[in-house]
């Protein structure tokens, strides 16, 4: 399974195309009557001729309105999957954060590709980031956004009524959109996707249970009633957290209890999350994303199961950090190279902080991992594993403390540079992963590796020590 993803022609553009999207309406649960409206959009593609002959105008854009995590993106994909057309997607928040002038040209490039690959669905996530009423934002950021918005309007008009390229956009704030966007022929159709009710939550849990080994007597209703107020993304998270716990305990089946415990973790996380500022979210996201983006280069660490920036769940279950284990180390179970890789990953939070926030704004988010790196580097030297081009080749040098520290420092510096080098050549990938993490709070293995495939520059170049 898994949608086949084509590498975008220009790798620096974050637009992407998915051919053969394999998401179907059955993957989206708890829709109720909304499903009928979405089936109609599919018909615009499959029965376009019939509409045209009868003079029925096909909308150029459809607005999916609703809070984050209710499945808007998933639905847009399902429309493409059901219609059997290509799927392009981009997050509007990417337009505005990047350099001046890039937003508009990205929109143009996106629509050009969509047209060349028609029929297609163009999905614009978080439309309000760029579609806010003009004049509401002041300053240069506002100008850049206006240029992007204007280009979007032009692009939408280019397809009016033709039904070859249909744009689906998501927003949580349809009320603040620029009136020009919602004029007839543009986003003239709104579909509201509310948070799921009790039955909806049960159905969503069941959809995600399909891919997991669930106990036969699992009480979905119990979990659904425990999760009042949660959206699909959170319910999907619960199933993932439960599955990781199950694996950790060496069990092979997910039980009601696993899900209830996972629901509590998610719930507690939800409460903690309320107090976080958007800058904190972003900082944690940069930290998590950077570790995963570097780790994916290393053979021993590339099995990234799940990424999350949710508190609690995030600290324990985010990207799996491998702590340097002295026993393992002394038994020679780790190669010199994999120890260096571990040290490098431990230094990533510090390196990311420097790259994204600058030397003078370093935070303490990396204090713990930096400590791990320091002791690992010392162990490496003490264990005589750094002897390659150096005189320190045995235990008998252990009393030459200065030499050991100097050598450990040299290794730390080298690994630090390596971390920065990998991050430096993966800035686009970082932007993508950070953007998605901030928005969705967590990424599945598949979502992460799709981004790596599209935007990553992965090559290992082991340093010699
Ligand atoms: P939105 O675009 O509204 O923010 P997404 O579509 O990105 O939400 O949802 C994130 C993930 O949460 C989905 O990929 C899916 O795994 C899960 N999810 C959300 N809503 C549903 C739903 N109604 N049915 C099944 N899964 C859902």
CSV table of C-alpha atoms and ligand atoms in Angstrom, one decimal:
chain,number,residue,atom,x,y,z
A,1,UNK,CA,0.0,0.0,0.0
A,2,UNK,CA,1.2,3.6,0.5
A,3,UNK,CA,0.7,6.3,-2.1
A,4,UNK,CA,3.4,6.5,-4.6
A,5,UNK,CA,5.0,9.8,-4.4
A,6,UNK,CA,6.8,11.5,-7.2
A,7,UNK,CA,9.7,13.7,-6.4
A,8,UNK,CA,8.8,17.3,-7.3
A,9,UNK,CA,10.7,18.5,-10.3
A,10,UNK,CA,12.3,21.3,-8.4
A,11,UNK,CA,13.2,19.9,-5.1
A,12,UNK,CA,13.2,23.2,-3.3
A,13,UNK,CA,9.5,23.8,-3.9
A,14,UNK,CA,7.4,22.4,-1.1
A,15,UNK,CA,4.4,21.7,-3.4
A,16,UNK,CA,4.0,18.0,-3.9
A,17,UNK,CA,2.1,15.7,-6.0
A,18,UNK,CA,0.8,12.3,-5.0
A,19,UNK,CA,-0.2,10.0,-7.7
A,20,UNK,CA,-2.4,7.0,-7.0
A,21,UNK,CA,-3.7,8.4,-3.7
A,22,UNK,CA,-5.1,5.4,-1.9
A,23,UNK,CA,-7.2,7.2,0.7
A,24,UNK,CA,-10.9,6.4,0.3
A,25,UNK,CA,-14.0,7.7,2.0
A,26,UNK,CA,-14.0,4.5,4.2
A,27,UNK,CA,-10.8,5.8,5.8
A,28,UNK,CA,-12.6,8.9,7.1
A,29,UNK,CA,-15.0,8.0,9.8
A,30,UNK,CA,-17.8,9.8,11.5
A,31,UNK,CA,-18.8,12.0,8.6
A,32,UNK,CA,-22.6,11.5,8.6
A,33,UNK,CA,-24.4,13.5,6.0
A,34,UNK,CA,-21.3,15.4,5.0
A,35,UNK,CA,-20.3,12.4,3.0
A,36,UNK,CA,-23.0,13.2,0.4
A,37,UNK,CA,-21.6,16.6,-0.3
A,38,UNK,CA,-18.1,15.1,-0.8
A,39,UNK,CA,-19.5,12.5,-3.1
A,40,UNK,CA,-20.8,15.3,-5.3
A,41,UNK,CA,-17.3,16.7,-5.6
A,42,UNK,CA,-16.1,13.4,-6.8
A,43,UNK,CA,-18.8,13.4,-9.4
A,44,UNK,CA,-17.6,16.8,-10.7
A,45,UNK,CA,-14.5,14.8,-11.8
A,46,UNK,CA,-16.1,11.5,-12.8
A,47,UNK,CA,-19.2,13.0,-14.5
A,48,UNK,CA,-17.9,16.4,-15.5
A,49,UNK,CA,-19.3,16.2,-19.0
A,50,UNK,CA,-22.8,15.6,-17.7
A,51,UNK,CA,-22.6,18.8,-15.5
A,52,UNK,CA,-21.3,20.8,-18.4
A,53,UNK,CA,-23.9,19.6,-20.8
A,54,UNK,CA,-26.7,20.7,-18.4
A,55,UNK,CA,-25.0,24.0,-17.9
A,56,UNK,CA,-24.3,23.4,-14.2
A,57,UNK,CA,-21.3,25.3,-13.0
A,58,UNK,CA,-18.6,23.3,-11.3
A,59,UNK,CA,-17.2,25.2,-8.3
A,60,UNK,CA,-13.5,26.2,-8.6
A,61,UNK,CA,-12.9,25.9,-4.9
A,62,UNK,CA,-14.4,24.2,-1.9
A,63,UNK,CA,-13.8,25.3,1.6
A,64,UNK,CA,-13.6,22.7,4.3
A,65,UNK,CA,-14.1,24.6,7.6
A,66,UNK,CA,-13.5,23.2,11.0
A,67,UNK,CA,-11.0,22.9,13.9
A,68,UNK,CA,-7.6,21.3,13.4
A,69,UNK,CA,-7.4,17.6,13.4
A,70,UNK,CA,-11.0,16.8,12.3
A,71,UNK,CA,-9.9,15.2,9.1
A,72,UNK,CA,-10.0,18.0,6.5
A,73,UNK,CA,-6.8,17.0,4.9
A,74,UNK,CA,-7.7,13.4,5.0
A,75,UNK,CA,-11.1,14.2,3.3
A,76,UNK,CA,-9.4,16.2,0.5
A,77,UNK,CA,-7.2,13.2,-0.1
A,78,UNK,CA,-10.2,10.9,-0.1
A,79,UNK,CA,-11.9,13.0,-2.7
A,80,UNK,CA,-8.8,12.6,-5.0
A,81,UNK,CA,-8.6,8.9,-4.1
A,82,UNK,CA,-12.2,8.2,-4.9
A,83,UNK,CA,-12.1,10.2,-8.1
A,84,UNK,CA,-8.8,8.7,-9.1
A,85,UNK,CA,-7.1,12.0,-9.8
A,86,UNK,CA,-3.8,13.5,-8.8
A,87,UNK,CA,-3.4,15.3,-5.5
A,88,UNK,CA,-1.3,18.3,-4.9
A,89,UNK,CA,-1.0,19.9,-1.5
A,90,UNK,CA,0.6,22.8,0.2
A,91,UNK,CA,0.3,24.5,3.5
A,92,UNK,CA,-0.5,28.2,3.2
A,93,UNK,CA,1.5,28.9,6.3
A,94,UNK,CA,4.5,28.0,4.3
A,95,UNK,CA,3.8,30.8,1.8
A,96,UNK,CA,4.1,33.5,4.5
A,97,UNK,CA,7.0,32.3,6.6
A,98,UNK,CA,9.4,32.2,3.7
A,99,UNK,CA,11.3,34.8,1.8
A,100,UNK,CA,9.6,37.7,0.1
A,101,UNK,CA,8.5,37.0,-3.4
A,102,UNK,CA,8.5,33.2,-3.1
A,103,UNK,CA,4.9,32.8,-2.0
A,104,UNK,CA,3.4,34.0,-5.2
A,105,UNK,CA,5.8,32.0,-7.4
A,106,UNK,CA,5.1,28.9,-5.4
A,107,UNK,CA,1.4,29.3,-6.0
A,108,UNK,CA,2.0,29.8,-9.7
A,109,UNK,CA,4.2,26.7,-9.9
A,110,UNK,CA,1.7,24.7,-7.9
A,111,UNK,CA,-1.1,25.5,-10.3
A,112,UNK,CA,1.0,25.0,-13.3
A,113,UNK,CA,1.9,21.5,-12.2
A,114,UNK,CA,-1.7,20.8,-11.3
A,115,UNK,CA,-2.8,21.8,-14.7
A,116,UNK,CA,-0.2,19.7,-16.4
A,117,UNK,CA,-1.3,16.8,-14.4
A,118,UNK,CA,-5.0,17.4,-14.6
A,119,UNK,CA,-7.5,16.2,-13.5
A,120,UNK,CA,-6.3,17.0,-10.1
A,121,UNK,CA,-7.2,18.2,-6.6
A,122,UNK,CA,-5.1,21.1,-5.2
A,123,UNK,CA,-5.3,21.1,-1.5
A,124,UNK,CA,-4.4,24.3,0.4
A,125,UNK,CA,-4.0,23.7,4.1
A,126,UNK,CA,-4.7,26.6,6.5
A,127,UNK,CA,-6.0,29.0,3.9
A,128,UNK,CA,-6.5,31.7,6.4
A,129,UNK,CA,-2.7,32.1,6.8
A,130,UNK,CA,-2.7,33.7,3.4
A,131,UNK,CA,-6.3,34.5,2.8
A,132,UNK,CA,-6.9,36.8,5.7
A,133,UNK,CA,-8.7,40.0,4.6
A,134,UNK,CA,-6.2,42.3,3.0
A,135,UNK,CA,-5.3,45.3,5.0
A,136,UNK,CA,-5.8,43.5,8.3
A,137,UNK,CA,-2.1,42.8,8.6
A,138,UNK,CA,0.4,45.6,8.5
A,139,UNK,CA,4.0,45.6,7.7
A,140,UNK,CA,6.1,43.9,5.1
A,141,UNK,CA,4.8,40.4,6.0
A,142,UNK,CA,1.4,41.8,5.0
A,143,UNK,CA,2.7,42.8,1.5
A,144,UNK,CA,4.2,39.5,0.9
A,145,UNK,CA,0.9,37.8,1.8
A,146,UNK,CA,-1.1,40.1,-0.4
A,147,UNK,CA,1.1,39.2,-3.4
A,148,UNK,CA,0.5,35.5,-2.7
A,149,UNK,CA,-3.2,36.0,-2.2
A,150,UNK,CA,-3.4,37.9,-5.5
A,151,UNK,CA,-1.7,35.1,-7.3
A,152,UNK,CA,-4.0,32.6,-5.7
A,153,UNK,CA,-7.0,34.6,-6.9
A,154,UNK,CA,-5.6,34.7,-10.5
A,155,UNK,CA,-4.9,31.0,-10.4
A,156,UNK,CA,-8.4,30.1,-9.1
A,157,UNK,CA,-10.0,32.2,-11.9
A,158,UNK,CA,-8.0,30.3,-14.5
A,159,UNK,CA,-10.0,27.2,-13.9
A,160,UNK,CA,-13.4,28.5,-13.2
A,161,UNK,CA,-16.1,26.1,-14.0
A,162,UNK,CA,-13.9,23.7,-16.0
A,163,UNK,CA,-13.7,21.0,-13.4
A,164,UNK,CA,-10.2,19.8,-14.4
A,165,UNK,CA,-8.5,21.3,-11.3
A,166,UNK,CA,-10.6,21.7,-8.2
A,167,UNK,CA,-9.1,23.4,-5.2
A,168,UNK,CA,-10.0,22.3,-1.8
A,169,UNK,CA,-8.9,24.5,1.1
A,170,UNK,CA,-9.1,24.1,4.8
A,171,UNK,CA,-9.6,26.8,7.4
A,172,UNK,CA,-10.7,27.2,10.9
A,173,UNK,CA,-11.6,30.8,10.3
A,174,UNK,CA,-13.9,31.2,7.3
A,175,UNK,CA,-15.1,34.4,8.9
A,176,UNK,CA,-11.8,36.3,8.4
A,177,UNK,CA,-11.2,35.3,4.8
A,178,UNK,CA,-10.8,38.0,2.2
A,179,UNK,CA,-14.2,38.6,0.6
A,180,UNK,CA,-12.5,38.3,-2.8
A,181,UNK,CA,-11.7,34.6,-2.0
A,182,UNK,CA,-15.3,33.6,-1.4
A,183,UNK,CA,-16.8,35.3,-4.4
A,184,UNK,CA,-18.8,33.1,-6.9
A,185,UNK,CA,-16.4,31.0,-9.0
A,186,UNK,CA,-13.8,30.9,-6.3
A,187,UNK,CA,-14.3,29.3,-2.9
A,188,UNK,CA,-18.0,29.5,-3.3
A,189,UNK,CA,-18.8,26.3,-1.4
A,190,UNK,CA,-18.4,25.8,2.3
A,191,UNK,CA,-18.5,22.5,4.1
A,192,UNK,CA,-18.4,22.5,7.8
A,193,UNK,CA,-16.7,19.6,9.6
A,194,UNK,CA,-17.5,19.6,13.3
A,195,UNK,CA,-15.7,17.7,16.1
A,196,UNK,CA,-17.0,14.1,16.2
A,197,UNK,CA,-19.7,13.1,18.6
A,198,UNK,CA,-19.7,9.9,20.6
A,199,UNK,CA,-20.6,7.6,17.7
A,200,UNK,CA,-18.2,9.5,15.4
A,201,UNK,CA,-15.3,9.0,17.9
A,202,UNK,CA,-16.1,5.3,18.1
A,203,UNK,CA,-16.0,5.0,14.3
A,204,UNK,CA,-12.8,6.9,14.1
A,205,UNK,CA,-11.1,4.6,16.6
A,206,UNK,CA,-12.4,1.6,14.6
A,207,UNK,CA,-10.9,2.9,11.4
A,208,UNK,CA,-7.5,3.3,13.0
A,209,UNK,CA,-7.9,-0.1,14.7
A,210,UNK,CA,-8.0,-1.7,11.2
A,211,UNK,CA,-4.3,-1.5,10.8
A,212,UNK,CA,-3.4,-2.7,14.3
A,213,UNK,CA,-3.7,-6.0,16.1
A,214,UNK,CA,-6.7,-5.3,18.3
A,215,UNK,CA,-8.1,-7.7,20.9
A,216,UNK,CA,-11.4,-9.1,19.7
A,217,UNK,CA,-13.4,-8.0,22.7
A,218,UNK,CA,-12.1,-4.4,22.6
A,219,UNK,CA,-14.7,-2.0,24.0
A,220,UNK,CA,-14.6,0.9,21.6
A,221,UNK,CA,-17.6,2.6,23.2
A,222,UNK,CA,-15.7,2.8,26.5
A,223,UNK,CA,-12.9,4.6,24.9
A,224,UNK,CA,-15.2,6.8,22.9
A,225,UNK,CA,-17.0,8.0,26.0
A,226,UNK,CA,-13.7,8.7,27.7
A,227,UNK,CA,-12.6,11.0,24.9
A,228,UNK,CA,-15.2,13.7,24.8
A,229,UNK,CA,-14.0,16.8,22.9
A,230,UNK,CA,-11.2,15.0,21.1
A,231,UNK,CA,-10.8,15.1,17.3
A,232,UNK,CA,-9.7,12.5,14.8
A,233,UNK,CA,-6.0,13.4,15.0
A,234,UNK,CA,-6.1,12.9,18.8
A,235,UNK,CA,-7.9,9.6,18.5
A,236,UNK,CA,-5.4,8.4,15.9
A,237,UNK,CA,-2.7,9.4,18.4
A,238,UNK,CA,-4.3,7.4,21.1
A,239,UNK,CA,-4.1,4.2,19.0
A,240,UNK,CA,-0.5,5.0,18.1
A,241,UNK,CA,0.5,5.6,21.7
A,242,UNK,CA,-1.3,2.4,22.8
A,243,UNK,CA,0.5,0.4,20.1
A,244,UNK,CA,3.9,1.7,21.2
A,245,UNK,CA,3.2,0.8,24.8
A,246,UNK,CA,2.1,-2.7,23.6
A,247,UNK,CA,5.4,-3.2,21.7
A,248,UNK,CA,7.3,-2.0,24.7
A,249,UNK,CA,5.7,-4.6,26.9
A,250,UNK,CA,6.4,-7.2,24.3
A,251,UNK,CA,2.7,-8.0,23.8
A,252,UNK,CA,1.0,-8.7,20.5
A,253,UNK,CA,-2.5,-7.4,21.0
A,254,UNK,CA,-4.1,-4.1,21.9
A,255,UNK,CA,-6.5,-4.2,24.7
A,256,UNK,CA,-9.2,-1.8,25.9
A,257,UNK,CA,-7.0,-1.0,28.8
A,258,UNK,CA,-4.1,0.0,26.5
A,259,UNK,CA,-6.4,2.5,24.8
A,260,UNK,CA,-7.8,3.9,28.0
A,261,UNK,CA,-4.3,4.5,29.3
A,262,UNK,CA,-3.3,6.1,26.1
A,263,UNK,CA,-6.4,8.3,26.2
A,264,UNK,CA,-5.3,9.5,29.6
A,265,UNK,CA,-1.8,10.4,28.3
A,266,UNK,CA,-3.4,12.2,25.4
A,267,UNK,CA,-5.9,14.0,27.7
A,268,UNK,CA,-3.2,15.1,30.1
A,269,UNK,CA,-1.2,16.3,27.2
A,270,UNK,CA,-4.2,18.2,26.0
A,271,UNK,CA,-4.4,20.1,29.3
A,272,UNK,CA,-0.7,20.9,29.3
A,273,UNK,CA,-0.8,22.1,25.7
A,274,UNK,CA,-3.2,24.9,26.5
A,275,UNK,CA,-0.5,26.9,28.2
A,276,UNK,CA,2.1,26.7,25.5
A,277,UNK,CA,2.7,29.8,23.4
A,278,UNK,CA,3.1,29.3,19.7
A,279,UNK,CA,6.8,30.2,20.0
A,280,UNK,CA,7.2,27.3,22.4
A,281,UNK,CA,5.4,24.9,20.1
A,282,UNK,CA,7.7,25.9,17.3
A,283,UNK,CA,10.8,25.6,19.4
A,284,UNK,CA,9.9,22.1,20.6
A,285,UNK,CA,9.0,21.2,17.0
A,286,UNK,CA,12.4,22.4,15.8
A,287,UNK,CA,14.1,20.3,18.5
A,288,UNK,CA,12.2,17.1,17.7
A,289,UNK,CA,12.3,17.5,13.9
A,290,UNK,CA,16.1,18.2,14.0
A,291,UNK,CA,16.8,15.0,15.9
A,292,UNK,CA,14.7,12.9,13.6
A,293,UNK,CA,16.2,14.6,10.5
A,294,UNK,CA,19.7,13.8,11.6
A,295,UNK,CA,19.0,10.4,13.0
A,296,UNK,CA,17.5,9.2,9.8
A,297,UNK,CA,21.0,9.4,8.3
A,298,UNK,CA,22.3,6.8,10.6
A,299,UNK,CA,21.8,3.1,10.2
A,300,UNK,CA,21.3,2.4,13.9
A,301,UNK,CA,18.9,5.2,14.5
A,302,UNK,CA,16.8,5.6,11.4
A,303,UNK,CA,13.8,3.6,12.6
A,304,UNK,CA,11.8,6.6,13.6
A,305,UNK,CA,8.4,5.3,14.5
A,306,UNK,CA,6.5,8.4,15.5
A,307,UNK,CA,7.2,12.0,16.0
A,308,UNK,CA,5.3,14.2,18.4
A,309,UNK,CA,5.6,17.5,20.2
A,310,UNK,CA,2.8,16.8,22.7
A,311,UNK,CA,3.9,17.2,26.3
A,312,UNK,CA,4.3,14.0,28.2
A,313,UNK,CA,3.6,11.8,25.2
A,314,UNK,CA,6.2,13.9,23.5
A,315,UNK,CA,9.0,13.6,26.0
A,316,UNK,CA,8.6,9.9,26.3
A,317,UNK,CA,7.3,8.7,23.0
A,318,UNK,CA,8.6,11.2,20.5
A,319,UNK,CA,11.5,10.3,18.5
A,320,UNK,CA,13.2,7.5,20.3
A,321,UNK,CA,16.4,8.7,21.9
A,322,UNK,CA,19.0,6.1,22.4
A,323,UNK,CA,21.0,6.8,25.5
A,324,UNK,CA,24.6,5.8,25.6
A,325,UNK,CA,24.6,2.7,27.6
A,326,UNK,CA,27.9,2.0,29.3
A,327,UNK,CA,27.4,-1.7,29.7
A,328,UNK,CA,26.5,-2.2,26.1
A,329,UNK,CA,29.4,0.1,25.2
A,330,UNK,CA,31.9,-1.9,27.3
A,331,UNK,CA,30.7,-5.2,25.9
A,332,UNK,CA,31.6,-3.9,22.5
A,333,UNK,CA,28.1,-4.1,21.2
A,334,UNK,CA,28.2,-0.7,19.6
A,335,UNK,CA,30.6,0.1,16.9
A,336,UNK,CA,32.8,3.1,17.0
A,337,UNK,CA,30.7,4.5,14.2
A,338,UNK,CA,27.4,4.1,15.8
A,339,UNK,CA,28.7,5.7,19.0
A,340,UNK,CA,29.7,8.7,17.0
A,341,UNK,CA,26.3,8.7,15.4
A,342,UNK,CA,24.7,8.7,18.8
A,343,UNK,CA,26.9,11.5,20.0
A,344,UNK,CA,26.0,13.5,16.9
A,345,UNK,CA,22.2,13.0,17.5
A,346,UNK,CA,22.6,14.0,21.1
A,347,UNK,CA,24.2,17.3,20.0
A,348,UNK,CA,21.4,18.0,17.5
A,349,UNK,CA,19.2,20.1,19.8
A,350,UNK,CA,22.1,22.4,20.6
A,351,UNK,CA,23.0,22.7,16.9
A,352,UNK,CA,19.4,23.3,15.9
A,353,UNK,CA,19.1,26.0,18.5
A,354,UNK,CA,22.2,27.7,17.1
A,355,UNK,CA,21.0,27.4,13.5
A,356,UNK,CA,17.5,28.5,14.1
A,357,UNK,CA,17.8,30.9,17.0
A,358,UNK,CA,21.4,32.1,16.9
A,359,UNK,CA,24.2,31.9,19.4
A,360,UNK,CA,22.9,34.6,21.7
A,361,UNK,CA,19.5,33.1,22.1
A,362,UNK,CA,20.5,29.5,23.0
A,363,UNK,CA,17.9,28.0,25.3
A,364,UNK,CA,18.4,25.1,27.7
A,365,UNK,CA,16.2,22.7,25.8
A,366,UNK,CA,19.4,20.8,24.9
A,367,UNK,CA,21.1,20.6,28.3
A,368,UNK,CA,20.2,17.0,29.0
A,369,UNK,CA,21.2,15.6,25.6
A,370,UNK,CA,24.4,17.6,25.6
A,371,UNK,CA,25.3,16.0,28.9
A,372,UNK,CA,24.7,12.6,27.3
A,373,UNK,CA,27.0,13.5,24.4
A,374,UNK,CA,29.8,14.7,26.7
A,375,UNK,CA,29.8,11.5,28.8
A,376,UNK,CA,29.6,9.4,25.7
A,377,UNK,CA,32.6,11.1,24.1
A,378,UNK,CA,34.6,10.6,27.3
A,379,UNK,CA,33.6,6.9,27.3
A,380,UNK,CA,34.7,6.6,23.7
A,381,UNK,CA,38.2,8.0,24.6
A,382,UNK,CA,38.5,6.0,27.8
A,383,UNK,CA,37.5,2.9,26.0
A,384,UNK,CA,40.3,3.4,23.6
A,385,UNK,CA,38.0,3.6,20.6
A,386,UNK,CA,39.3,7.0,19.4
A,387,UNK,CA,42.7,5.7,18.6
A,388,UNK,CA,42.6,5.8,14.9
A,389,UNK,CA,44.8,8.8,14.2
A,390,UNK,CA,45.8,9.5,17.7
A,391,UNK,CA,48.2,8.4,20.3
A,392,UNK,CA,45.6,7.6,22.9
A,393,UNK,CA,45.2,4.0,22.2
A,394,UNK,CA,44.8,2.3,25.5
A,395,UNK,CA,43.6,2.4,29.0
A,396,UNK,CA,47.0,3.2,30.4
A,397,UNK,CA,46.5,6.8,29.2
A,398,UNK,CA,43.4,7.1,31.4
A,399,UNK,CA,45.3,9.2,34.0
A,400,UNK,CA,46.3,11.7,31.4
A,401,UNK,CA,43.2,13.6,32.2
A,402,UNK,CA,44.0,16.6,30.0
A,403,UNK,CA,44.6,14.5,27.0
A,404,UNK,CA,41.4,12.7,27.5
A,405,UNK,CA,39.4,15.8,27.8
A,406,UNK,CA,41.1,17.4,24.8
A,407,UNK,CA,40.3,14.3,22.8
A,408,UNK,CA,36.7,14.1,24.0
A,409,UNK,CA,36.3,17.8,23.1
A,410,UNK,CA,37.7,17.2,19.6
A,411,UNK,CA,35.2,14.4,19.1
A,412,UNK,CA,32.3,16.5,20.4
A,413,UNK,CA,33.3,19.4,18.1
A,414,UNK,CA,33.5,17.1,15.1
A,415,UNK,CA,30.1,15.6,15.8
A,416,UNK,CA,28.7,19.0,16.4
A,417,UNK,CA,29.9,20.2,13.0
A,418,UNK,CA,28.5,17.1,11.5
A,419,UNK,CA,25.1,17.7,13.0
A,420,UNK,CA,25.1,21.3,11.7
A,421,UNK,CA,26.2,20.1,8.3
A,422,UNK,CA,23.3,17.6,8.0
A,423,UNK,CA,20.8,20.2,9.3
A,424,UNK,CA,22.2,22.8,7.0
A,425,UNK,CA,21.6,20.7,3.9
A,426,UNK,CA,18.2,19.7,5.0
A,427,UNK,CA,16.6,23.1,5.6
A,428,UNK,CA,13.7,22.4,3.3
A,429,UNK,CA,13.0,19.1,5.0
A,430,UNK,CA,13.2,20.8,8.4
A,431,UNK,CA,10.8,23.5,7.3
A,432,UNK,CA,8.3,20.8,6.2
A,433,UNK,CA,8.6,18.7,9.3
A,434,UNK,CA,8.5,21.6,11.7
A,435,UNK,CA,5.5,23.1,9.8
A,436,UNK,CA,3.6,19.8,10.0
A,437,UNK,CA,4.5,19.2,13.6
A,438,UNK,CA,3.4,22.6,14.7
A,439,UNK,CA,0.2,22.2,12.9
A,440,UNK,CA,-0.6,18.5,13.7
A,441,UNK,CA,1.5,18.0,16.8
A,442,UNK,CA,2.5,14.6,15.6
A,443,UNK,CA,3.6,12.7,12.5
A,444,UNK,CA,3.3,9.1,11.8
A,445,UNK,CA,6.3,7.1,10.5
A,446,UNK,CA,4.8,7.2,7.0
A,447,UNK,CA,4.1,10.9,7.0
A,448,UNK,CA,7.7,11.6,8.2
A,449,UNK,CA,9.3,9.3,5.6
A,450,UNK,CA,7.2,10.8,2.8
A,451,UNK,CA,8.7,14.2,3.6
A,452,UNK,CA,12.2,12.7,3.9
A,453,UNK,CA,11.7,11.1,0.5
A,454,UNK,CA,10.5,14.4,-1.0
A,455,UNK,CA,12.8,17.0,0.5
A,456,UNK,CA,15.6,15.2,2.3
A,457,UNK,CA,19.2,15.2,1.4
A,458,UNK,CA,20.4,12.1,3.0
A,459,UNK,CA,23.9,10.8,2.6
A,460,UNK,CA,26.1,9.4,5.3
A,461,UNK,CA,29.6,10.6,5.5
A,462,UNK,CA,31.2,9.0,8.5
A,463,UNK,CA,33.9,11.2,10.0
A,464,UNK,CA,37.2,9.5,10.7
A,465,UNK,CA,38.6,9.9,14.2
B,1,LIG,P1,-7.1,18.5,9.6
B,1,LIG,O1,-6.7,18.6,8.2
B,1,LIG,O2,-8.5,18.7,9.8
B,1,LIG,O3,-6.2,19.3,10.5
B,1,LIG,P2,-6.1,15.8,9.3
B,1,LIG,O4,-6.9,15.3,8.1
B,1,LIG,O5,-4.8,16.2,9.0
B,1,LIG,O6,-6.9,17.0,10.0
B,1,LIG,O7,-6.1,14.7,10.4
B,1,LIG,C1,-4.9,14.2,10.9
B,1,LIG,C2,-5.0,12.7,11.1
B,1,LIG,O8,-6.0,12.4,12.1
B,1,LIG,C3,-5.5,12.0,9.9
B,1,LIG,O9,-4.4,11.7,9.0
B,1,LIG,C4,-6.1,10.7,10.4
B,1,LIG,O10,-5.2,9.8,10.8
B,1,LIG,C5,-6.8,11.2,11.7
B,1,LIG,N1,-8.2,11.6,11.5
B,1,LIG,C6,-8.7,12.9,11.6
B,1,LIG,N2,-10.0,12.9,11.4
B,1,LIG,C7,-10.3,11.6,11.1
B,1,LIG,C8,-11.6,11.0,10.7
B,1,LIG,N3,-12.7,11.6,10.6
B,1,LIG,N4,-11.5,9.6,10.5
B,1,LIG,C9,-10.4,8.9,10.6
B,1,LIG,N5,-9.2,9.5,10.9
B,1,LIG,C10,-9.2,10.8,11.2
